[in-house]
Coordinates of C-alpha atoms and ligand atoms in Angstrom, one line a residue:
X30 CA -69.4 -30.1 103.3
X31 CA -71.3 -32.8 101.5
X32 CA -70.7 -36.6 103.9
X33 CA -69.1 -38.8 101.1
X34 CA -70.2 -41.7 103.2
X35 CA -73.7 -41.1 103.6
X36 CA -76.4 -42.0 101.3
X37 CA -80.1 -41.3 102.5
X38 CA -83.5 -43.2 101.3
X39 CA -86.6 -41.4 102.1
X40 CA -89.7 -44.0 102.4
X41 CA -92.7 -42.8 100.4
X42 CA -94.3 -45.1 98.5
X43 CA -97.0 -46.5 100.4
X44 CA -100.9 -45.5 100.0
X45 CA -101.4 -44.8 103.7
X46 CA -104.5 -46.4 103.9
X47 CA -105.7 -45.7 107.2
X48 CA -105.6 -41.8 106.3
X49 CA -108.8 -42.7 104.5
X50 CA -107.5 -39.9 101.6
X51 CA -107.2 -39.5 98.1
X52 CA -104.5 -37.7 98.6
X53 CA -101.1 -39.6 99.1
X54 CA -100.2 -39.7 103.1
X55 CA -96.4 -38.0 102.6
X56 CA -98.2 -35.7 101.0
X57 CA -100.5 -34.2 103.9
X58 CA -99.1 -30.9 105.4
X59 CA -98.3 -29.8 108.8
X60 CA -96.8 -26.7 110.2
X61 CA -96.9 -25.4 106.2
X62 CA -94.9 -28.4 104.3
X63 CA -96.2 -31.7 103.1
X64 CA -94.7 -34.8 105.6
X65 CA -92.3 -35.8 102.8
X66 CA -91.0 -32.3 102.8
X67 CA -90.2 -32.2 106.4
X68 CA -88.4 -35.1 105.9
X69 CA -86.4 -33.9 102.8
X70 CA -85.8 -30.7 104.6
X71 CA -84.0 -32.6 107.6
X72 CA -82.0 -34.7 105.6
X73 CA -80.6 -31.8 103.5
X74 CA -79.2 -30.9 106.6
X75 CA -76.6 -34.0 107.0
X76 CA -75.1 -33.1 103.5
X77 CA -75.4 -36.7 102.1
X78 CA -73.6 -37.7 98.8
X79 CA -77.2 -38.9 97.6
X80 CA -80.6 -38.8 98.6
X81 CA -82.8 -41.7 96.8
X82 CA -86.7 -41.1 97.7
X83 CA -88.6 -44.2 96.8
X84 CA -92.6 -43.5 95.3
X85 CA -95.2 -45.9 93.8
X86 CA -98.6 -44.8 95.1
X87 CA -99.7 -41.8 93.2
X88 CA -96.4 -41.7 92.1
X89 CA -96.8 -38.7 89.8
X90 CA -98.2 -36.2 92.5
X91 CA -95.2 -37.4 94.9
X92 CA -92.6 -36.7 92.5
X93 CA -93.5 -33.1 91.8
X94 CA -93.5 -32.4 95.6
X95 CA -89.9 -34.2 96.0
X96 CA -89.0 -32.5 92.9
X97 CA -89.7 -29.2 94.5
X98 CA -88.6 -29.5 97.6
X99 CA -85.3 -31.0 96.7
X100 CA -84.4 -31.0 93.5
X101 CA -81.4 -33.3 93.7
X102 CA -83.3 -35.9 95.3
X103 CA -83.2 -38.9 93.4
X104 CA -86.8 -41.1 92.5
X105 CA -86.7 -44.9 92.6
X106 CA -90.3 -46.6 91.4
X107 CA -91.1 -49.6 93.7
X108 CA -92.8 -52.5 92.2
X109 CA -95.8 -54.6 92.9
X110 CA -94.0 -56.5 96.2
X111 CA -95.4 -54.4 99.0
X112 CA -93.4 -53.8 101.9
X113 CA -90.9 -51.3 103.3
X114 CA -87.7 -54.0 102.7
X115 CA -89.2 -54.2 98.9
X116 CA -88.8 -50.2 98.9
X117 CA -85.1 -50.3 100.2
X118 CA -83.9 -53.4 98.3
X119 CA -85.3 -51.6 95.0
X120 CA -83.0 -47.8 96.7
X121 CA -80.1 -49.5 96.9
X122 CA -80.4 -50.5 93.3
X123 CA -79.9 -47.0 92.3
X124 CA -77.3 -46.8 95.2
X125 CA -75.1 -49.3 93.3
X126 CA -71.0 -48.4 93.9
X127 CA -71.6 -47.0 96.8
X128 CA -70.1 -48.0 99.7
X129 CA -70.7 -46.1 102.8
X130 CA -73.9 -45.9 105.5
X131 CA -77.3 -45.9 104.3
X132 CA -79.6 -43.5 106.6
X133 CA -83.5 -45.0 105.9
X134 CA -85.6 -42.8 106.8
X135 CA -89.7 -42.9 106.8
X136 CA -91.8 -40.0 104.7
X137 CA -94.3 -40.4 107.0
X138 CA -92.0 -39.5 110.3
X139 CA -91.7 -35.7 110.2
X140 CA -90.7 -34.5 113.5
X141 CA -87.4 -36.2 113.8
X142 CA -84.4 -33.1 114.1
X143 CA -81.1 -33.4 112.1
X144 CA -79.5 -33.3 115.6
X145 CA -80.7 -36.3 116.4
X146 CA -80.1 -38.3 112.9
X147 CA -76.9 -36.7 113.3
X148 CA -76.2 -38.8 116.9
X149 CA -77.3 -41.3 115.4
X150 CA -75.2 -41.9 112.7
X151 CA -71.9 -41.2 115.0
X152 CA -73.3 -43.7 117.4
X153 CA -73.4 -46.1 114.4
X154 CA -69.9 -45.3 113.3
X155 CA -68.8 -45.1 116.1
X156 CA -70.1 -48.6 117.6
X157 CA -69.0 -50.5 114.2
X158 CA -72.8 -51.9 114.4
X159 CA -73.4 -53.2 111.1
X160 CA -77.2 -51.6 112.1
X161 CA -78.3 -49.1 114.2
X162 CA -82.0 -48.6 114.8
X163 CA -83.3 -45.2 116.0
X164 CA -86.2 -46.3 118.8
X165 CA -88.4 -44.8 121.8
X166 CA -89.8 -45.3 124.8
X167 CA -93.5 -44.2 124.4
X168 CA -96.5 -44.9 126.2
X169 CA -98.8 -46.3 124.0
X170 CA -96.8 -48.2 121.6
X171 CA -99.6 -49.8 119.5
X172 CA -99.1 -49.8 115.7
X173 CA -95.5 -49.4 116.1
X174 CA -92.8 -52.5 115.6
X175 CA -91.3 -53.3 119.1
X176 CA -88.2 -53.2 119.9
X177 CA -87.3 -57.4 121.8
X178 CA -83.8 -57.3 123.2
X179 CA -82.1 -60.5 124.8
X180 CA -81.5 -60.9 128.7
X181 CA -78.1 -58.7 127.7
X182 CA -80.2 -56.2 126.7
X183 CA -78.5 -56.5 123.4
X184 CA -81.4 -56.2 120.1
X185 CA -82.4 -59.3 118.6
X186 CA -85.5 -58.2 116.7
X187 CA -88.2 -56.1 116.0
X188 CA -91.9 -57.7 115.5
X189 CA -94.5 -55.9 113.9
X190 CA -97.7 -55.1 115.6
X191 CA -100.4 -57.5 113.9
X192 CA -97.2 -60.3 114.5
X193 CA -96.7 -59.2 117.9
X194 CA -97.3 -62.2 120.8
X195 CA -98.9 -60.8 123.5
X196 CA -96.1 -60.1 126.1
X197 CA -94.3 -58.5 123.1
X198 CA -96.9 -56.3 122.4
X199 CA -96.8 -55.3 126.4
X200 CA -92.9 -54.0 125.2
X201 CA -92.9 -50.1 124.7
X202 CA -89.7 -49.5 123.0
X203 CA -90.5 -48.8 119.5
X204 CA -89.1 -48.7 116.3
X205 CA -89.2 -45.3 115.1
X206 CA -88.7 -46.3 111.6
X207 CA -85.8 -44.8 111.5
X208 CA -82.1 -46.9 110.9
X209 CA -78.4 -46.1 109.6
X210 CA -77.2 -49.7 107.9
X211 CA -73.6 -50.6 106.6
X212 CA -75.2 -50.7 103.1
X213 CA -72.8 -54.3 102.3
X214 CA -74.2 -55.7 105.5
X215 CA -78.0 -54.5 103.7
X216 CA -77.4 -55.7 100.7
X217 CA -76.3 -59.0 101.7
X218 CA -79.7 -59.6 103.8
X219 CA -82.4 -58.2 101.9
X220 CA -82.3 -61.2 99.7
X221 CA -83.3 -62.8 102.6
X222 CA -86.4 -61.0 103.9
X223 CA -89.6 -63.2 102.6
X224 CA -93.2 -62.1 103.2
X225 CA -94.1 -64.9 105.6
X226 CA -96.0 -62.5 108.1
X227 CA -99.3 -61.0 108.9
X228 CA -99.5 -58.2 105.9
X229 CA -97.6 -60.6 103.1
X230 CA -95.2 -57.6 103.1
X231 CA -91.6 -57.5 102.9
X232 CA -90.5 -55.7 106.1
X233 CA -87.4 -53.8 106.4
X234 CA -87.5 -54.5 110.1
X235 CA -86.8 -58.7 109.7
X236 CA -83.2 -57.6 108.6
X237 CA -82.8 -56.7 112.0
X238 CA -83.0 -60.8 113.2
X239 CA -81.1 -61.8 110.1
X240 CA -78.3 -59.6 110.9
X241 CA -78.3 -60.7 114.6
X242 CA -77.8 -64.5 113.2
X243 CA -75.3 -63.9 111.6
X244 CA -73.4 -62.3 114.5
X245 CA -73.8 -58.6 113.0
X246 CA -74.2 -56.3 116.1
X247 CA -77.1 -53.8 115.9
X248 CA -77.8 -51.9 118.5
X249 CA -80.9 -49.7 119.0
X250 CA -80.8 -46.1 120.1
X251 CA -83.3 -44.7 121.8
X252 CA -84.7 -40.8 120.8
X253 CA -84.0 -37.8 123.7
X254 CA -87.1 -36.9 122.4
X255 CA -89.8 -39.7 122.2
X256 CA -92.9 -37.2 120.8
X257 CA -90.2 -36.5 117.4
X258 CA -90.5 -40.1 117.1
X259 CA -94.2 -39.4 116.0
X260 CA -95.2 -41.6 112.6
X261 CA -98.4 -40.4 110.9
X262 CA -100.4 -43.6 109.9
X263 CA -104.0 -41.7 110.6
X264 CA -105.5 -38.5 110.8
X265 CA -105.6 -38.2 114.3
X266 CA -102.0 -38.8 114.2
X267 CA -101.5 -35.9 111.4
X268 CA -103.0 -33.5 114.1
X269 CA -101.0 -34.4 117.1
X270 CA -97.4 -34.2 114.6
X271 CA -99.4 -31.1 113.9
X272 CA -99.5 -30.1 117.3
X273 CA -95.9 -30.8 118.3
X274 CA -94.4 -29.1 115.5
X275 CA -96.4 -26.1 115.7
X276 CA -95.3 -25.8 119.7
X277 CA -91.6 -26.5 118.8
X278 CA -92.2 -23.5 116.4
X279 CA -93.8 -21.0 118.7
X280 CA -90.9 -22.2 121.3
X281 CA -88.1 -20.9 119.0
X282 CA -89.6 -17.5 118.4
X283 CA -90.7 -16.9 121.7
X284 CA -86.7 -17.9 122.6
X285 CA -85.9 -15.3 120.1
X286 CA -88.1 -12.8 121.2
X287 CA -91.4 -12.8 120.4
X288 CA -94.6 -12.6 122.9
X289 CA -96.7 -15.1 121.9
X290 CA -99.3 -14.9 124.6
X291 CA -101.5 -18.2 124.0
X292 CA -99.0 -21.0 121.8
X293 CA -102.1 -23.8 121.8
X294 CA -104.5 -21.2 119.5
X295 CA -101.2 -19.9 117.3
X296 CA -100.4 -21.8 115.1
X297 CA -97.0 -20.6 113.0
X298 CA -95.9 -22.0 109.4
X299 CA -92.3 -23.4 109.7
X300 CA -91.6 -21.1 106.8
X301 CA -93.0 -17.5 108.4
X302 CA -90.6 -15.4 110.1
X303 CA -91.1 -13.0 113.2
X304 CA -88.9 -10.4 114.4
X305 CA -88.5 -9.7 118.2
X306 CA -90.7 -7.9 120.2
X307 CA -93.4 -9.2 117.7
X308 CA -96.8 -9.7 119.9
X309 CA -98.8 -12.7 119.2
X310 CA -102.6 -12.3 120.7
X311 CA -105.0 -15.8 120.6
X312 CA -106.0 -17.7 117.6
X313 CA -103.8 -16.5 114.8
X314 CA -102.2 -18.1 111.7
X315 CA -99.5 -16.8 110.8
X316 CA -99.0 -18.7 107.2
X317 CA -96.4 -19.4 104.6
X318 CA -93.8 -16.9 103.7
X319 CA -96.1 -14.5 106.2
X320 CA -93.1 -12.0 107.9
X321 CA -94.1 -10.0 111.0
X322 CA -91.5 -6.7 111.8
X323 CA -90.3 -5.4 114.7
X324 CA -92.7 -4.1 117.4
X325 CA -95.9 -5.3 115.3
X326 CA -99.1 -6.7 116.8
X327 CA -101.2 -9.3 115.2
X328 CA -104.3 -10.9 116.6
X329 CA -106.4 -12.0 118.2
X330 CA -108.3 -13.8 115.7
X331 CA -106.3 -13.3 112.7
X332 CA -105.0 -15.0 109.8
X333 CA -102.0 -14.0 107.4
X334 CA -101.3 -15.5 104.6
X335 CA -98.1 -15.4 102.7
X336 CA -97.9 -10.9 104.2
X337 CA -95.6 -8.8 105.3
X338 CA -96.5 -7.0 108.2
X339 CA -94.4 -3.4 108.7
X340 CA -92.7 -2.3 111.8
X341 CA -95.3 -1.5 114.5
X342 CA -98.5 -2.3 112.7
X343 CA -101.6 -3.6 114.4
X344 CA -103.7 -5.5 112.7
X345 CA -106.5 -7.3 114.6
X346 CA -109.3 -9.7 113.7
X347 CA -108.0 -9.7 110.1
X348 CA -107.9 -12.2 107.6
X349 CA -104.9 -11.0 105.0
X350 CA -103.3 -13.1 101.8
X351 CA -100.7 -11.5 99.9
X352 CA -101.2 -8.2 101.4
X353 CA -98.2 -5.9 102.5
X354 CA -99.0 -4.0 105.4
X355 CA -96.9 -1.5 106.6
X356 CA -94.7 0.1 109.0
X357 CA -96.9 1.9 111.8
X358 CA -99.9 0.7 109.6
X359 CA -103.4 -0.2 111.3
X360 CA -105.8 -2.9 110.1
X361 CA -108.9 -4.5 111.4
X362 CA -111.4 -5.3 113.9
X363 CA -112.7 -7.3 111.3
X364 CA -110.9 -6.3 107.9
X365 CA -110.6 -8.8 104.8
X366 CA -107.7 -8.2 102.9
X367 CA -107.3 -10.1 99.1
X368 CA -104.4 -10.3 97.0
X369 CA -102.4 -7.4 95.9
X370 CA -103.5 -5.4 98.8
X371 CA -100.7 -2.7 99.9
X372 CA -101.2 -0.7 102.6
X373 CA -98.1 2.2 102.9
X374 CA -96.9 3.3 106.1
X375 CA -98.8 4.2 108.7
X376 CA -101.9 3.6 106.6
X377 CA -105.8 2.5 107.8
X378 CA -107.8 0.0 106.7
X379 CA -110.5 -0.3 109.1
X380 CA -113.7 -2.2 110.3
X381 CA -115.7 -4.2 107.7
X382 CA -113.4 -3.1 104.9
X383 CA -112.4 -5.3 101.9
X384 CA -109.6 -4.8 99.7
X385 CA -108.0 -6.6 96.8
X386 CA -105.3 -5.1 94.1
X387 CA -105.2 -1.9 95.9
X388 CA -102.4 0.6 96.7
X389 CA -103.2 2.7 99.5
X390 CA -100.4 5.2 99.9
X391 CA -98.9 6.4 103.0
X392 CA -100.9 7.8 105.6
X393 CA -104.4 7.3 104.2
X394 CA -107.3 5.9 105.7
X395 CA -109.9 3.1 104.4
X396 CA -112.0 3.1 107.7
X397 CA -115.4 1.7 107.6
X398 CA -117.1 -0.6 105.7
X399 CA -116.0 -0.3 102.3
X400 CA -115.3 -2.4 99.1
X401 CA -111.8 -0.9 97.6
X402 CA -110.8 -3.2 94.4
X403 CA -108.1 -2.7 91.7
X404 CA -107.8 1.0 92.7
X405 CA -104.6 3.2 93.5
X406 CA -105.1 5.7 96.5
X407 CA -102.4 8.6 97.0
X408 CA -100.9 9.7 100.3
X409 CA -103.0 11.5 102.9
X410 CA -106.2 10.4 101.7
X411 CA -109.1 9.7 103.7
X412 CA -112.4 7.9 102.1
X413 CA -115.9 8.1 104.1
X414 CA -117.5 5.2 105.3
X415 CA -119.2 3.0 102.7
X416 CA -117.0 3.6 99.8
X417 CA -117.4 1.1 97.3
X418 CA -115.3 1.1 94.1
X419 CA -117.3 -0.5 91.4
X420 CA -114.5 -2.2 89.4
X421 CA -116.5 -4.6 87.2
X422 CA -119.1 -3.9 84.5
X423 CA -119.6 -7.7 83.9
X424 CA -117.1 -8.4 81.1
X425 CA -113.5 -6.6 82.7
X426 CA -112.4 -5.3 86.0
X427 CA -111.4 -1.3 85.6
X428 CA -109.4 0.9 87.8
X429 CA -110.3 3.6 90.3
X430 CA -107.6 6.2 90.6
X431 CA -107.6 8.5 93.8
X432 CA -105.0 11.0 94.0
X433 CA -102.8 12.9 97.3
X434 CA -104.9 14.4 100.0
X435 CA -108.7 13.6 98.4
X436 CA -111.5 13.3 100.9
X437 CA -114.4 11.9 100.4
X438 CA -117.9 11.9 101.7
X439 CA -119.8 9.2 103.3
X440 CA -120.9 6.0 101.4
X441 CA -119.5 7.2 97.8
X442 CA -119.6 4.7 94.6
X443 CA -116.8 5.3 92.3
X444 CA -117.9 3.6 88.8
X445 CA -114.3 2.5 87.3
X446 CA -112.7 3.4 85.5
X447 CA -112.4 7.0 87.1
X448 CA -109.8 9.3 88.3
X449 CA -109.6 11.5 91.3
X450 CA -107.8 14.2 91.2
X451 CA -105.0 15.6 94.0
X452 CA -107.3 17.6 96.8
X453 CA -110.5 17.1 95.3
X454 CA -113.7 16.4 97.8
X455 CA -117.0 14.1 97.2
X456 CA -119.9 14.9 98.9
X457 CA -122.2 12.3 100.9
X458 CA -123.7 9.8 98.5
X459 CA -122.2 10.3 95.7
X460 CA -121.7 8.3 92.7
X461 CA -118.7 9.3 90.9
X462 CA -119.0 8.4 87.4
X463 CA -116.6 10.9 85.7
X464 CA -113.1 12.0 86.4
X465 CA -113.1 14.7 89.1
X466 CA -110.3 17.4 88.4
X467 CA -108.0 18.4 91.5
X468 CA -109.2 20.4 93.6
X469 CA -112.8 20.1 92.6
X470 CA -116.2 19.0 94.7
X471 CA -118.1 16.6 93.4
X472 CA -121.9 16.6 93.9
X473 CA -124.1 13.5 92.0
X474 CA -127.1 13.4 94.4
X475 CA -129.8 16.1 93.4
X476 CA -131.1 18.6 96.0
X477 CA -133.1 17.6 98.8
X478 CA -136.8 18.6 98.2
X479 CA -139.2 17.6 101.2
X480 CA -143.3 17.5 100.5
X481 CA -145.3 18.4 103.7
X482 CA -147.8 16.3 105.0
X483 CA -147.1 13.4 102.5
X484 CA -147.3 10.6 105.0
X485 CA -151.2 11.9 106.8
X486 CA -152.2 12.3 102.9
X487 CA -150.9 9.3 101.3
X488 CA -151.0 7.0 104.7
X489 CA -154.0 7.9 106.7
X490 CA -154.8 5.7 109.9
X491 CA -150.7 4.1 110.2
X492 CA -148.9 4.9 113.3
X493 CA -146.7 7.0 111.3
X494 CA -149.4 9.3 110.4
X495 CA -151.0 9.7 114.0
X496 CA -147.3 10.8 115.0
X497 CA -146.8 12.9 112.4
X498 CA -150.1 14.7 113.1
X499 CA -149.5 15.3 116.6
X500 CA -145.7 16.7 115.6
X501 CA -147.3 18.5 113.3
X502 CA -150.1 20.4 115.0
X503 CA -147.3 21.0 117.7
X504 CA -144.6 22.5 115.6
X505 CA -147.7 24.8 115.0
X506 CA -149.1 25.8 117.8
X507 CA -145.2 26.6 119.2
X508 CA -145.0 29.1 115.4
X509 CA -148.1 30.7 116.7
X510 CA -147.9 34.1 118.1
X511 CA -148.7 33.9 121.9
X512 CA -152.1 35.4 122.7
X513 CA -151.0 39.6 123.8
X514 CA -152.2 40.8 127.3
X515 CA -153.5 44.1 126.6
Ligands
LIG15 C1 -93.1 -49.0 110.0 C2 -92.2 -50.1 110.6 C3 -92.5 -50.2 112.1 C4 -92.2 -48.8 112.8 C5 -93.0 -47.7 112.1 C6 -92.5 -46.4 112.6 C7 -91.9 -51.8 108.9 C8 -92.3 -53.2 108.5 N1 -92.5 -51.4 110.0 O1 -94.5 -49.5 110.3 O2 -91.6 -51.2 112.7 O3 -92.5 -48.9 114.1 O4 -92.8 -47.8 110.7 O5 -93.3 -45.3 112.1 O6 -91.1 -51.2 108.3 N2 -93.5 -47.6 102.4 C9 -92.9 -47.8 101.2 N3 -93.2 -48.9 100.5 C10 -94.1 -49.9 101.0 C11 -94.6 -49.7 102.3 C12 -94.3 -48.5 102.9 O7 -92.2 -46.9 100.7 O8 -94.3 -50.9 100.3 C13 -93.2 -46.3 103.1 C14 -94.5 -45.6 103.5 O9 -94.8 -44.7 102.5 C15 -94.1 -44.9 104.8 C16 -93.0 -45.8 105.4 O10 -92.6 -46.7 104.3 O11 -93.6 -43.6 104.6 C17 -93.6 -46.7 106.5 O12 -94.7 -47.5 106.0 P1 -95.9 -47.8 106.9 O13 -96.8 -48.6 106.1 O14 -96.5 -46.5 107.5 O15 -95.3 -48.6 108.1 P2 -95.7 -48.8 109.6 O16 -96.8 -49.8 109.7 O17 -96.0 -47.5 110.2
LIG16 CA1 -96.1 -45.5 109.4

């Protein structure tokens, strides 16, 4: 049920210069979402009557993310005044009628859970506070605005880093850039905020003292949880939000039933999905829409991207992208699987094996160093080692077609587009050019023919030919008829 007296303004219009980028900060990714859509995610889930996201830097490329990730989200443009007050003054223009609590939140704090926004906001209704600022007690504070309460304890301001006095920079209650305002009680201060201060930026934070002289209460609350507090301002930042996230994720599925046996190398995409009794060995990504079934195993050393693994598949040392894999299905050590890869049940695609647009039905086998593109395999098949399907003759990619229950023999070259019939055989080396009918053998590599003594002839004097001579003249002195006693 959507809360009538909420609106929410997402913070993203900022350059985030200290990430060095050219791409916008909100718009760097952890745990499989860009920051901006963490946030937007989290504050779907308090049902507001609005959500207002405010954008100027690279404006364009942030809109089609918000746009996408929520597409009832509202954009505001920010002008030239820089400064997160100047971004919320210019939201609540677009909030005009509305008369409810304003929830500001920062699109570059991505770790925060709607748990805690929720608290937040009934500790603000519930306290009457014409503010309520959402703050933590961290260790290192620096770069963060600090918290200064009176001798009551009550809040009376927060200062800014680069503004700080020393003994307020000592303070390590921060401001986690996160507040819930009566939005009359905003309105009527922002007017007031100048930009009088070490960045000539109109802060959000200075209606914090302005609402304390008039006799407004805010109160700040601190976080249960200081490391959601997290704001990304660099990129050493990005990978510690990184970090926490990706822990909180491996948490929950391990809670739900999955063995992840090292969580600091696997790293999970808040949008995969595993079931229980899923086994997780060292250093694998499991990435975007990637779903793992029942009973499978995945790793070590393996990367998914955007798969489905079956129920009770292996696959190990693999690196898979939109490839379905399935149920009782084996892949890897060391297999590379491309695009449009789909491997039936209990299917084999082995060591040193490549795939890409291929169908390999149930039961067959891919095992050894192969190349199989934009080819169909049947059920029951088995291909030697080294088969390569040639799919391109330099202007269009063609189809190899195998049927049920083929066999082939080792380190085979099917030249697309060509079809293999149900049952038929290969032999070793060949390169199948034409259609082979079911049930048929096909043989491309002529008859063996050996020329003795070649090598002494044609190589006198190498060490190839003094070995060869000895074999030789011992081969023929063992075919010689032993001498008869009479
Ligand atoms: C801000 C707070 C600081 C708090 C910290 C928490 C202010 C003045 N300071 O500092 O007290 O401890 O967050 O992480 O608010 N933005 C705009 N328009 C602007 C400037 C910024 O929309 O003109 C957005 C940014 O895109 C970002 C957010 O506001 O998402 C915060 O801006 P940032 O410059 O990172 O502020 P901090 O210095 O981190
Ligand atoms: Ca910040």
């Amino acid at each position: 049920m959507t809360d009538n007296q909420l609106a929410i303004v997402i913070l993203a219009a900022g350059q985030g210069t200290r990430m060095k980028s050219s791409l916008p900060k909100v718009l760097h990714r952890i745990g499989g979402r860009s920051l901006v859509g963490h946030v937007l995610d989290t504050a779907a889930r308090l049902h507001p009557a609005d959500t207002v996201v405010v954008v100027r830097h690279e404006r364009d490329l942030v809109v089609a993310e918000v746009t996408d990730a929520s597409p009832t989200a509202r954009i505001v443009d920010q002008d030239e005044t820089p400064g997160t007050g100047r971004a919320v003054q210019q939201a609540l223009e677009a909030l005009a009628g509305f008369g409810g609590d304003v929830l500001v939140l920062s699109g570059d704090v991505p770790l925060l859970e709607a748990s805690t926004l929720a608290e937040l906001l009934n500790a603000h209704r519930g306290s009457g506070a014409a503010a309520t600022v959402l703050s933590a007690t961290v260790d290192d504070p620096h770069g963060y605005g600090r918290v200064v309460r009176g001798a009551d304890g009550g809040v009376q301001r927060i200062v800014e880093q680069k503004d700080a006095a020393a003994h307020e920079a000592a303070i390590c209650e921060i401001n986690a850039g996160v507040y819930v305002f009566r939005i009359d009680a905003l309105r009527a201060e922002l007017p007031a905020v100048g930009t009088d201060n070490a960045q000539g930026e109109m802060y959000l934070t200075d209606v914090v003292a302005l609402l304390c002289a008039r006799h407004e209460p805010v109160q700040a609350l601190p976080a249960p949880d200081a490391a959601a507090a997290l704001g990304v301002n660099d990129r050493v930042q990005l990978s510690e939000a990184a970090r926490v996230l990706n822990a909180r994720t491996v948490r929950r599925w391990q809670l739900d039933g999955a063995t992840i046996m090292d969580p600091a190398t696997t790293w999970i995409d808040v949008t995969a999905t595993l079931a229980p009794d899923v086994t997780v060995l060292p250093n694998t990504h499991i990435l975007r829409a990637t779903t793992v079934a029942e009973g499978a195993v995945v790793g070590p050393d393996t990367s998914l991207v955007d798969c489905e693994v079956g129920e009770r598949a292996v696959v190990r040392r693999t690196d898979a992208t939109l490839a379905v894999i399935g149920a009782d299905a084996n892949v890897g050590p060391f297999a590379y699987l491309r695009p449009g890869t789909q491997l039936a049940d209990g299917g084999k695609i082995g060591t040193f094996v490549e795939t890409k647009n291929a169908t390999i039905g149930a039961g067959s086998k891919v095992p050894h160093l192969s190349y199989i593109g934009d080819t169909t395999i049947g059920r029951g098949v088995n291909l030697g080692a080294g088969a390569i399907t040639a799919n391109y003759d330099d202007l269009t990619k063609h189809r190899t077609e195998i049927g049920d229950e083929v066999h082939t023999g080792s380190h085979n070259v099917f030249v697309a587009p060509v079809r293999i019939g149900d049952g038929a055989k290969t032999g070793a080396g060949a390169v199948v050019r034409k259609d082979v009918p079911a049930g048929a053998l096909a043989l491309s590599v002529a008859p063996q023919r050996n020329i003795e003594g070649w090598v002494e002839k044609n190589r006198p004097g190498t060490k190839a030919a003094d070995v060869a001579a000895r074999a030789r003249s011992a081969q023929k002195a063992g075919d010689e008829p032993q001498g008869q006693e009479g």
